[in-house]
Amino acid sequence: MSDDKPILLTGASGGLGRMLARGLAGLGYRLRLTDIAPFPDAMPEGAAFERADLEDGVTIARLAEGVSHILHFGGVSTNQPFEEIFGPNLRGLFHIYEAARREGARVAFASSNHSIGFHTRPEAGDDALDADCQFRPDSFYGLSKAYGELMGRMYWDKHGVENINYRIGSCFVEPIDRRMLSTWLSQGDLLRLVQATITAPVLGHAVIWGCSANPQSYWEQDHRGRIGWAPQDNAEVFRDKVGQIVSDAPANERHQGGGYCAQGYSRATPPPLDAFDLD
């Protein structure tokens, strides 16, 4: 894959999109940013932004012309009624993969642990989940992410479109409850994961658990060795701070997905950018 071509980042106006736009621009990548919402920050050097709806396949195809990678962080990022999720998360994803097929671009898809959220949390002595585990989505949102991962599998098998699914746990500046001591992905680890995806010489179709090096992670084997990524951060440093905070109803303590958007937090409403430490 050529690093001198621009990179398309969807969902650029969301919390993770804004962080990645700033971080990747700081690493010298040329970026095309897009979102249905305006970009709220100062434009990073080497980046350009255009508002677009993922359901507008013609515009998505135009934005993808000449790119080497599509970092797909766009779409509905909380659980909503099915009709609200269908367009952006299913039809919109089809437009992303069709654009990637035409351009020969590599896709990085922001999947979610909610695609497997109804697996029970491992107890002491239980095996952690591997990336080839059965999908068990816990919501329409999680179902859309399972669909997205399967679409990536099909586009690799049928069209040779390289793609990677980041099965993101809980990507915040800090964990906010006990569950996130297992599922937390630091902002810095996500940026390093994306950079490793961009620079990997060969990818194929891959699934990676999006969590930091947390000793109590629910998840184990994946394809991270294929891109040479290893997380550097660890949620255990926050145990004294959040280890007694339980998310949502007690029943949700049994499932890996937990309460959806625990305590009102979501990836779309993160702390301010100046709270991020990407060094």
PDB file of C-alpha atoms in Angstrom:
ATOM      1  CA  MET A   1       0.000   0.000   0.000  1.00  0.00           C
ATOM      2  CA  SER A   2       1.279   3.461  -0.880  1.00  0.00           C
ATOM      3  CA  ASP A   3       1.558   5.980   1.945  1.00  0.00           C
ATOM      4  CA  ASP A   4       1.912   8.960  -0.396  1.00  0.00           C
ATOM      5  CA  LYS A   5      -1.774   8.787  -1.365  1.00  0.00           C
ATOM      6  CA  PRO A   6      -4.401  10.564   0.747  1.00  0.00           C
ATOM      7  CA  ILE A   7      -6.438   8.711   3.366  1.00  0.00           C
ATOM      8  CA  LEU A   8     -10.216   9.057   3.688  1.00  0.00           C
ATOM      9  CA  LEU A   9     -11.538   9.252   7.262  1.00  0.00           C
ATOM     10  CA  THR A  10     -15.305   9.033   7.739  1.00  0.00           C
ATOM     11  CA  GLY A  11     -16.965  10.037  10.987  1.00  0.00           C
ATOM     12  CA  ALA A  12     -14.327  12.746  11.276  1.00  0.00           C
ATOM     13  CA  SER A  13     -16.513  15.040  13.397  1.00  0.00           C
ATOM     14  CA  GLY A  14     -17.103  12.412  16.099  1.00  0.00           C
ATOM     15  CA  GLY A  15     -14.953  11.967  19.169  1.00  0.00           C
ATOM     16  CA  LEU A  16     -12.638   9.290  17.794  1.00  0.00           C
ATOM     17  CA  GLY A  17     -12.615  10.844  14.327  1.00  0.00           C
ATOM     18  CA  ARG A  18     -11.430  14.173  15.680  1.00  0.00           C
ATOM     19  CA  MET A  19      -8.690  12.491  17.697  1.00  0.00           C
ATOM     20  CA  LEU A  20      -7.532  10.453  14.706  1.00  0.00           C
ATOM     21  CA  ALA A  21      -7.617  13.471  12.400  1.00  0.00           C
ATOM     22  CA  ARG A  22      -5.333  15.380  14.705  1.00  0.00           C
ATOM     23  CA  GLY A  23      -3.063  12.418  15.440  1.00  0.00           C
ATOM     24  CA  LEU A  24      -2.659  11.199  11.875  1.00  0.00           C
ATOM     25  CA  ALA A  25      -2.105  14.712  10.548  1.00  0.00           C
ATOM     26  CA  GLY A  26       0.607  15.114  13.159  1.00  0.00           C
ATOM     27  CA  LEU A  27       2.252  11.989  11.755  1.00  0.00           C
ATOM     28  CA  GLY A  28       2.337  13.581   8.312  1.00  0.00           C
ATOM     29  CA  TYR A  29      -0.554  11.822   6.558  1.00  0.00           C
ATOM     30  CA  ARG A  30      -2.691  13.674   4.016  1.00  0.00           C
ATOM     31  CA  LEU A  31      -6.308  13.340   5.025  1.00  0.00           C
ATOM     32  CA  ARG A  32      -9.709  13.714   3.453  1.00  0.00           C
ATOM     33  CA  LEU A  33     -12.176  14.133   6.275  1.00  0.00           C
ATOM     34  CA  THR A  34     -15.918  13.671   5.987  1.00  0.00           C
ATOM     35  CA  ASP A  35     -18.962  13.515   8.229  1.00  0.00           C
ATOM     36  CA  ILE A  36     -22.634  14.400   8.055  1.00  0.00           C
ATOM     37  CA  ALA A  37     -21.951  16.977  10.798  1.00  0.00           C
ATOM     38  CA  PRO A  38     -19.586  19.963  10.477  1.00  0.00           C
ATOM     39  CA  PHE A  39     -16.005  19.504  11.644  1.00  0.00           C
ATOM     40  CA  PRO A  40     -15.883  21.335  14.989  1.00  0.00           C
ATOM     41  CA  ASP A  41     -12.136  21.901  15.378  1.00  0.00           C
ATOM     42  CA  ALA A  42      -9.405  23.816  13.626  1.00  0.00           C
ATOM     43  CA  MET A  43      -8.493  21.961  10.437  1.00  0.00           C
ATOM     44  CA  PRO A  44      -5.303  19.910  10.898  1.00  0.00           C
ATOM     45  CA  GLU A  45      -2.434  20.632   8.552  1.00  0.00           C
ATOM     46  CA  GLY A  46      -2.627  18.536   5.400  1.00  0.00           C
ATOM     47  CA  ALA A  47      -6.335  17.770   5.881  1.00  0.00           C
ATOM     48  CA  ALA A  48      -9.455  18.883   4.027  1.00  0.00           C
ATOM     49  CA  PHE A  49     -13.070  18.390   5.125  1.00  0.00           C
ATOM     50  CA  GLU A  50     -16.288  17.910   3.161  1.00  0.00           C
ATOM     51  CA  ARG A  51     -19.717  17.239   4.604  1.00  0.00           C
ATOM     52  CA  ALA A  52     -21.315  14.118   3.164  1.00  0.00           C
ATOM     53  CA  ASP A  53     -24.013  11.582   3.943  1.00  0.00           C
ATOM     54  CA  LEU A  54     -22.880   7.951   3.900  1.00  0.00           C
ATOM     55  CA  GLU A  55     -26.074   7.115   2.041  1.00  0.00           C
ATOM     56  CA  ASP A  56     -24.914   9.280  -0.885  1.00  0.00           C
ATOM     57  CA  GLY A  57     -22.903   6.683  -2.764  1.00  0.00           C
ATOM     58  CA  VAL A  58     -21.900   9.058  -5.582  1.00  0.00           C
ATOM     59  CA  THR A  59     -20.305  11.524  -3.167  1.00  0.00           C
ATOM     60  CA  ILE A  60     -18.578   8.775  -1.184  1.00  0.00           C
ATOM     61  CA  ALA A  61     -17.122   7.374  -4.418  1.00  0.00           C
ATOM     62  CA  ARG A  62     -15.839  10.824  -5.379  1.00  0.00           C
ATOM     63  CA  LEU A  63     -14.269  11.417  -1.965  1.00  0.00           C
ATOM     64  CA  ALA A  64     -12.508   8.038  -2.207  1.00  0.00           C
ATOM     65  CA  GLU A  65     -10.917   8.702  -5.610  1.00  0.00           C
ATOM     66  CA  GLY A  66      -7.166   8.110  -5.426  1.00  0.00           C
ATOM     67  CA  VAL A  67      -7.019   7.160  -1.731  1.00  0.00           C
ATOM     68  CA  SER A  68      -4.951   4.306  -0.341  1.00  0.00           C
ATOM     69  CA  HIS A  69      -7.018   3.678   2.795  1.00  0.00           C
ATOM     70  CA  ILE A  70     -10.534   4.314   4.020  1.00  0.00           C
ATOM     71  CA  LEU A  71     -10.781   4.602   7.800  1.00  0.00           C
ATOM     72  CA  HIS A  72     -14.491   4.051   8.351  1.00  0.00           C
ATOM     73  CA  PHE A  73     -15.528   5.532  11.696  1.00  0.00           C
ATOM     74  CA  GLY A  74     -18.802   7.010  10.393  1.00  0.00           C
ATOM     75  CA  GLY A  75     -22.381   5.938  11.014  1.00  0.00           C
ATOM     76  CA  VAL A  76     -24.750   5.795  13.964  1.00  0.00           C
ATOM     77  CA  SER A  77     -22.627   5.157  17.062  1.00  0.00           C
ATOM     78  CA  THR A  78     -25.318   4.456  19.666  1.00  0.00           C
ATOM     79  CA  ASN A  79     -28.179   1.996  19.727  1.00  0.00           C
ATOM     80  CA  GLN A  80     -31.206   3.441  17.947  1.00  0.00           C
ATOM     81  CA  PRO A  81     -34.345   2.043  16.294  1.00  0.00           C
ATOM     82  CA  PHE A  82     -33.520  -0.202  13.363  1.00  0.00           C
ATOM     83  CA  GLU A  83     -34.734   2.233  10.701  1.00  0.00           C
ATOM     84  CA  GLU A  84     -32.313   4.898  11.970  1.00  0.00           C
ATOM     85  CA  ILE A  85     -29.383   2.476  11.898  1.00  0.00           C
ATOM     86  CA  PHE A  86     -30.174   0.818   8.574  1.00  0.00           C
ATOM     87  CA  GLY A  87     -29.227   3.645   6.216  1.00  0.00           C
ATOM     88  CA  PRO A  88     -25.899   4.875   7.623  1.00  0.00           C
ATOM     89  CA  ASN A  89     -24.619   1.590   9.062  1.00  0.00           C
ATOM     90  CA  LEU A  90     -25.706  -0.897   6.385  1.00  0.00           C
ATOM     91  CA  ARG A  91     -26.274   0.953   3.123  1.00  0.00           C
ATOM     92  CA  GLY A  92     -23.537   3.447   3.972  1.00  0.00           C
ATOM     93  CA  LEU A  93     -21.053   0.648   4.596  1.00  0.00           C
ATOM     94  CA  PHE A  94     -21.885  -0.831   1.199  1.00  0.00           C
ATOM     95  CA  HIS A  95     -20.935   2.511  -0.375  1.00  0.00           C
ATOM     96  CA  ILE A  96     -17.627   2.451   1.504  1.00  0.00           C
ATOM     97  CA  TYR A  97     -16.743  -1.026   0.267  1.00  0.00           C
ATOM     98  CA  GLU A  98     -17.804  -0.296  -3.287  1.00  0.00           C
ATOM     99  CA  ALA A  99     -15.559   2.787  -3.264  1.00  0.00           C
ATOM    100  CA  ALA A 100     -12.697   0.712  -1.847  1.00  0.00           C
ATOM    101  CA  ARG A 101     -13.194  -1.945  -4.523  1.00  0.00           C
ATOM    102  CA  ARG A 102     -13.003   0.636  -7.310  1.00  0.00           C
ATOM    103  CA  GLU A 103      -9.917   2.325  -5.877  1.00  0.00           C
ATOM    104  CA  GLY A 104      -8.059  -0.754  -4.654  1.00  0.00           C
ATOM    105  CA  ALA A 105      -8.049   0.834  -1.197  1.00  0.00           C
ATOM    106  CA  ARG A 106      -7.668  -0.859   2.165  1.00  0.00           C
ATOM    107  CA  VAL A 107     -10.572  -0.488   4.645  1.00  0.00           C
ATOM    108  CA  ALA A 108     -10.301  -0.148   8.415  1.00  0.00           C
ATOM    109  CA  PHE A 109     -13.755  -0.600   9.941  1.00  0.00           C
ATOM    110  CA  ALA A 110     -14.629   0.612  13.436  1.00  0.00           C
ATOM    111  CA  SER A 111     -16.552  -2.431  14.624  1.00  0.00           C
ATOM    112  CA  SER A 112     -17.557  -2.928  18.245  1.00  0.00           C
ATOM    113  CA  ASN A 113     -17.619  -5.371  21.123  1.00  0.00           C
ATOM    114  CA  HIS A 114     -21.416  -5.043  20.859  1.00  0.00           C
ATOM    115  CA  SER A 115     -21.210  -7.423  17.898  1.00  0.00           C
ATOM    116  CA  ILE A 116     -20.412 -10.148  20.453  1.00  0.00           C
ATOM    117  CA  GLY A 117     -21.965  -8.462  23.496  1.00  0.00           C
ATOM    118  CA  PHE A 118     -24.258 -11.286  24.623  1.00  0.00           C
ATOM    119  CA  HIS A 119     -21.364 -13.640  25.337  1.00  0.00           C
ATOM    120  CA  THR A 120     -21.083 -13.979  29.105  1.00  0.00           C
ATOM    121  CA  ARG A 121     -18.140 -12.445  30.890  1.00  0.00           C
ATOM    122  CA  PRO A 122     -15.450 -14.988  31.748  1.00  0.00           C
ATOM    123  CA  GLU A 123     -15.081 -15.985  35.378  1.00  0.00           C
ATOM    124  CA  ALA A 124     -11.816 -17.033  36.987  1.00  0.00           C
ATOM    125  CA  GLY A 125     -10.444 -19.986  35.056  1.00  0.00           C
ATOM    126  CA  ASP A 126     -12.683 -19.447  32.013  1.00  0.00           C
ATOM    127  CA  ASP A 127     -11.182 -19.022  28.583  1.00  0.00           C
ATOM    128  CA  ALA A 128     -11.239 -15.581  27.014  1.00  0.00           C
ATOM    129  CA  LEU A 129     -12.903 -15.134  23.618  1.00  0.00           C
ATOM    130  CA  ASP A 130     -10.863 -15.440  20.446  1.00  0.00           C
ATOM    131  CA  ALA A 131     -11.603 -13.288  17.413  1.00  0.00           C
ATOM    132  CA  ASP A 132     -13.201 -16.198  15.542  1.00  0.00           C
ATOM    133  CA  CYS A 133     -15.937 -16.559  18.176  1.00  0.00           C
ATOM    134  CA  GLN A 134     -19.597 -16.586  17.168  1.00  0.00           C
ATOM    135  CA  PHE A 135     -21.305 -13.232  16.683  1.00  0.00           C
ATOM    136  CA  ARG A 136     -23.813 -12.525  19.480  1.00  0.00           C
ATOM    137  CA  PRO A 137     -24.916  -8.896  18.960  1.00  0.00           C
ATOM    138  CA  ASP A 138     -26.655  -7.219  21.890  1.00  0.00           C
ATOM    139  CA  SER A 139     -28.516  -4.480  19.976  1.00  0.00           C
ATOM    140  CA  PHE A 140     -29.414  -3.240  16.505  1.00  0.00           C
ATOM    141  CA  TYR A 141     -26.164  -1.269  16.673  1.00  0.00           C
ATOM    142  CA  GLY A 142     -24.212  -4.447  17.472  1.00  0.00           C
ATOM    143  CA  LEU A 143     -26.052  -6.263  14.696  1.00  0.00           C
ATOM    144  CA  SER A 144     -24.951  -3.589  12.220  1.00  0.00           C
ATOM    145  CA  LYS A 145     -21.347  -4.099  13.294  1.00  0.00           C
ATOM    146  CA  ALA A 146     -21.584  -7.868  12.790  1.00  0.00           C
ATOM    147  CA  TYR A 147     -22.976  -7.144   9.318  1.00  0.00           C
ATOM    148  CA  GLY A 148     -20.058  -4.805   8.654  1.00  0.00           C
ATOM    149  CA  GLU A 149     -17.500  -7.437   9.611  1.00  0.00           C
ATOM    150  CA  LEU A 150     -19.195  -9.999   7.367  1.00  0.00           C
ATOM    151  CA  MET A 151     -19.264  -7.523   4.496  1.00  0.00           C
ATOM    152  CA  GLY A 152     -15.518  -7.095   4.890  1.00  0.00           C
ATOM    153  CA  ARG A 153     -15.068 -10.863   4.784  1.00  0.00           C
ATOM    154  CA  MET A 154     -17.093 -11.075   1.569  1.00  0.00           C
ATOM    155  CA  TYR A 155     -15.282  -8.174  -0.131  1.00  0.00           C
ATOM    156  CA  TRP A 156     -11.938  -9.810   0.646  1.00  0.00           C
ATOM    157  CA  ASP A 157     -13.027 -13.251  -0.554  1.00  0.00           C
ATOM    158  CA  LYS A 158     -14.835 -12.009  -3.653  1.00  0.00           C
ATOM    159  CA  HIS A 159     -12.982  -8.839  -4.664  1.00  0.00           C
ATOM    160  CA  GLY A 160      -9.629  -8.909  -2.850  1.00  0.00           C
ATOM    161  CA  VAL A 161     -10.374  -5.766  -0.838  1.00  0.00           C
ATOM    162  CA  GLU A 162      -8.047  -5.817   2.158  1.00  0.00           C
ATOM    163  CA  ASN A 163      -9.825  -4.891   5.377  1.00  0.00           C
ATOM    164  CA  ILE A 164      -9.444  -4.923   9.108  1.00  0.00           C
ATOM    165  CA  ASN A 165     -12.155  -4.849  11.767  1.00  0.00           C
ATOM    166  CA  TYR A 166     -11.348  -3.059  15.016  1.00  0.00           C
ATOM    167  CA  ARG A 167     -13.701  -4.718  17.517  1.00  0.00           C
ATOM    168  CA  ILE A 168     -13.501  -1.716  19.833  1.00  0.00           C
ATOM    169  CA  GLY A 169     -14.209  -2.169  23.526  1.00  0.00           C
ATOM    170  CA  SER A 170     -14.439   1.164  25.360  1.00  0.00           C
ATOM    171  CA  CYS A 171     -12.312   3.914  23.840  1.00  0.00           C
ATOM    172  CA  PHE A 172     -12.144   6.781  26.316  1.00  0.00           C
ATOM    173  CA  VAL A 173      -9.406   8.878  27.816  1.00  0.00           C
ATOM    174  CA  GLU A 174      -9.866   6.849  31.035  1.00  0.00           C
ATOM    175  CA  PRO A 175     -12.058   3.902  32.100  1.00  0.00           C
ATOM    176  CA  ILE A 176     -15.214   5.084  33.867  1.00  0.00           C
ATOM    177  CA  ASP A 177     -16.382   1.865  35.561  1.00  0.00           C
ATOM    178  CA  ARG A 178     -15.322  -1.647  36.571  1.00  0.00           C
ATOM    179  CA  ARG A 179     -16.269  -3.245  33.251  1.00  0.00           C
ATOM    180  CA  MET A 180     -13.918  -0.924  31.406  1.00  0.00           C
ATOM    181  CA  LEU A 181     -10.970  -2.309  33.355  1.00  0.00           C
ATOM    182  CA  SER A 182     -11.463  -5.243  30.955  1.00  0.00           C
ATOM    183  CA  THR A 183     -12.621  -3.433  27.799  1.00  0.00           C
ATOM    184  CA  TRP A 184     -10.713  -0.125  27.797  1.00  0.00           C
ATOM    185  CA  LEU A 185      -8.812   0.982  24.690  1.00  0.00           C
ATOM    186  CA  SER A 186      -6.696   4.075  25.218  1.00  0.00           C
ATOM    187  CA  GLN A 187      -6.728   6.872  22.674  1.00  0.00           C
ATOM    188  CA  GLY A 188      -3.005   6.393  22.136  1.00  0.00           C
ATOM    189  CA  ASP A 189      -3.343   2.661  21.521  1.00  0.00           C
ATOM    190  CA  LEU A 190      -6.076   3.326  18.949  1.00  0.00           C
ATOM    191  CA  LEU A 191      -3.906   5.829  17.094  1.00  0.00           C
ATOM    192  CA  ARG A 192      -1.014   3.354  17.064  1.00  0.00           C
ATOM    193  CA  LEU A 193      -3.379   0.620  15.855  1.00  0.00           C
ATOM    194  CA  VAL A 194      -4.512   2.751  12.925  1.00  0.00           C
ATOM    195  CA  GLN A 195      -0.934   3.676  12.049  1.00  0.00           C
ATOM    196  CA  ALA A 196       0.060  -0.014  12.103  1.00  0.00           C
ATOM    197  CA  THR A 197      -2.853  -0.763   9.783  1.00  0.00           C
ATOM    198  CA  ILE A 198      -1.696   1.901   7.324  1.00  0.00           C
ATOM    199  CA  THR A 199       1.912   0.737   7.257  1.00  0.00           C
ATOM    200  CA  ALA A 200       1.357  -3.057   7.229  1.00  0.00           C
ATOM    201  CA  PRO A 201       2.642  -4.480   3.922  1.00  0.00           C
ATOM    202  CA  VAL A 202       0.002  -7.252   3.793  1.00  0.00           C
ATOM    203  CA  LEU A 203      -3.318  -7.395   5.613  1.00  0.00           C
ATOM    204  CA  GLY A 204      -5.917  -9.609   3.921  1.00  0.00           C
ATOM    205  CA  HIS A 205      -9.017  -9.816   6.115  1.00  0.00           C
ATOM    206  CA  ALA A 206      -8.296  -9.312   9.812  1.00  0.00           C
ATOM    207  CA  VAL A 207     -10.095  -8.901  13.128  1.00  0.00           C
ATOM    208  CA  ILE A 208      -8.447  -7.231  16.100  1.00  0.00           C
ATOM    209  CA  TRP A 209      -9.796  -6.795  19.603  1.00  0.00           C
ATOM    210  CA  GLY A 210      -9.727  -3.065  20.259  1.00  0.00           C
ATOM    211  CA  CYS A 211      -8.532  -3.000  23.836  1.00  0.00           C
ATOM    212  CA  SER A 212      -5.365  -2.049  25.644  1.00  0.00           C
ATOM    213  CA  ALA A 213      -3.081  -4.472  27.503  1.00  0.00           C
ATOM    214  CA  ASN A 214      -5.595  -5.052  30.306  1.00  0.00           C
ATOM    215  CA  PRO A 215      -4.824  -8.133  32.446  1.00  0.00           C
ATOM    216  CA  GLN A 216      -8.549  -8.857  32.918  1.00  0.00           C
ATOM    217  CA  SER A 217      -9.513  -8.504  29.272  1.00  0.00           C
ATOM    218  CA  TYR A 218     -12.403 -10.678  28.069  1.00  0.00           C
ATOM    219  CA  TRP A 219     -10.628 -11.192  24.742  1.00  0.00           C
ATOM    220  CA  GLU A 220      -7.522 -13.022  23.592  1.00  0.00           C
ATOM    221  CA  GLN A 221      -6.346 -14.283  20.191  1.00  0.00           C
ATOM    222  CA  ASP A 222      -6.747 -12.105  17.100  1.00  0.00           C
ATOM    223  CA  HIS A 223      -4.746 -11.005  14.045  1.00  0.00           C
ATOM    224  CA  ARG A 224      -2.664  -8.224  15.588  1.00  0.00           C
ATOM    225  CA  GLY A 225       0.586 -10.022  14.805  1.00  0.00           C
ATOM    226  CA  ARG A 226      -0.191  -9.565  11.122  1.00  0.00           C
ATOM    227  CA  ILE A 227       0.281  -5.793  11.446  1.00  0.00           C
ATOM    228  CA  GLY A 228       2.833  -5.729  14.257  1.00  0.00           C
ATOM    229  CA  TRP A 229       0.595  -3.903  16.746  1.00  0.00           C
ATOM    230  CA  ALA A 230       0.852  -4.362  20.490  1.00  0.00           C
ATOM    231  CA  PRO A 231      -1.020  -2.084  22.938  1.00  0.00           C
ATOM    232  CA  GLN A 232       1.136  -0.070  25.297  1.00  0.00           C
ATOM    233  CA  ASP A 233      -1.398   1.118  27.883  1.00  0.00           C
ATOM    234  CA  ASN A 234      -3.095  -0.745  30.730  1.00  0.00           C
ATOM    235  CA  ALA A 235      -6.390  -0.076  32.533  1.00  0.00           C
ATOM    236  CA  GLU A 236      -5.098  -1.445  35.840  1.00  0.00           C
ATOM    237  CA  VAL A 237      -3.649   1.939  36.769  1.00  0.00           C
ATOM    238  CA  PHE A 238      -7.268   3.126  37.169  1.00  0.00           C
ATOM    239  CA  ARG A 239      -8.501   0.250  39.367  1.00  0.00           C
ATOM    240  CA  ASP A 240      -8.510   2.245  42.614  1.00  0.00           C
ATOM    241  CA  LYS A 241     -10.413   5.030  40.883  1.00  0.00           C
ATOM    242  CA  VAL A 242     -13.188   3.079  39.120  1.00  0.00           C
ATOM    243  CA  GLY A 243     -13.015  -0.525  40.361  1.00  0.00           C
ATOM    244  CA  GLN A 244     -16.121  -0.142  42.553  1.00  0.00           C
ATOM    245  CA  ILE A 245     -18.276   1.625  39.957  1.00  0.00           C
ATOM    246  CA  VAL A 246     -20.797  -0.753  38.395  1.00  0.00           C
ATOM    247  CA  SER A 247     -22.410   0.058  35.035  1.00  0.00           C
ATOM    248  CA  ASP A 248     -26.190   0.033  34.689  1.00  0.00           C
ATOM    249  CA  ALA A 249     -28.422  -2.804  35.878  1.00  0.00           C
ATOM    250  CA  PRO A 250     -26.991  -5.888  37.656  1.00  0.00           C
ATOM    251  CA  ALA A 251     -28.078  -8.156  34.782  1.00  0.00           C
ATOM    252  CA  ASN A 252     -25.697  -6.329  32.487  1.00  0.00           C
ATOM    253  CA  GLU A 253     -22.802  -7.398  34.677  1.00  0.00           C
ATOM    254  CA  ARG A 254     -23.202 -10.892  33.169  1.00  0.00           C
ATOM    255  CA  HIS A 255     -22.735  -9.885  29.537  1.00  0.00           C
ATOM    256  CA  GLN A 256     -19.607  -8.626  27.825  1.00  0.00           C
ATOM    257  CA  GLY A 257     -21.474  -5.794  26.105  1.00  0.00           C
ATOM    258  CA  GLY A 258     -22.618  -4.449  29.462  1.00  0.00           C
ATOM    259  CA  GLY A 259     -25.151  -1.648  29.544  1.00  0.00           C
ATOM    260  CA  TYR A 260     -25.234   0.105  26.198  1.00  0.00           C
ATOM    261  CA  CYS A 261     -23.304   3.399  26.477  1.00  0.00           C
ATOM    262  CA  ALA A 262     -22.877   2.950  30.212  1.00  0.00           C
ATOM    263  CA  GLN A 263     -23.799   5.978  32.333  1.00  0.00           C
ATOM    264  CA  GLY A 264     -24.646   8.050  29.277  1.00  0.00           C
ATOM    265  CA  TYR A 265     -21.165   8.043  27.773  1.00  0.00           C
ATOM    266  CA  SER A 266     -20.550   7.155  24.138  1.00  0.00           C
ATOM    267  CA  ARG A 267     -17.786   7.485  21.592  1.00  0.00           C
ATOM    268  CA  ALA A 268     -19.715  10.416  20.164  1.00  0.00           C
ATOM    269  CA  THR A 269     -19.483  12.437  23.400  1.00  0.00           C
ATOM    270  CA  PRO A 270     -15.895  12.131  24.697  1.00  0.00           C
ATOM    271  CA  PRO A 271     -14.021  14.560  26.913  1.00  0.00           C
ATOM    272  CA  PRO A 272     -12.534  17.605  25.147  1.00  0.00           C
ATOM    273  CA  LEU A 273      -9.639  17.082  22.775  1.00  0.00           C
ATOM    274  CA  ASP A 274      -7.218  18.861  25.092  1.00  0.00           C
ATOM    275  CA  ALA A 275      -7.676  15.967  27.538  1.00  0.00           C
ATOM    276  CA  PHE A 276      -6.096  13.506  25.083  1.00  0.00           C
ATOM    277  CA  ASP A 277      -2.503  12.428  25.543  1.00  0.00           C
ATOM    278  CA  LEU A 278      -1.247  10.946  22.311  1.00  0.00           C
ATOM    279  CA  ASP A 279       2.474  10.934  23.087  1.00  0.00           C
TER     280      ASP A 279
END
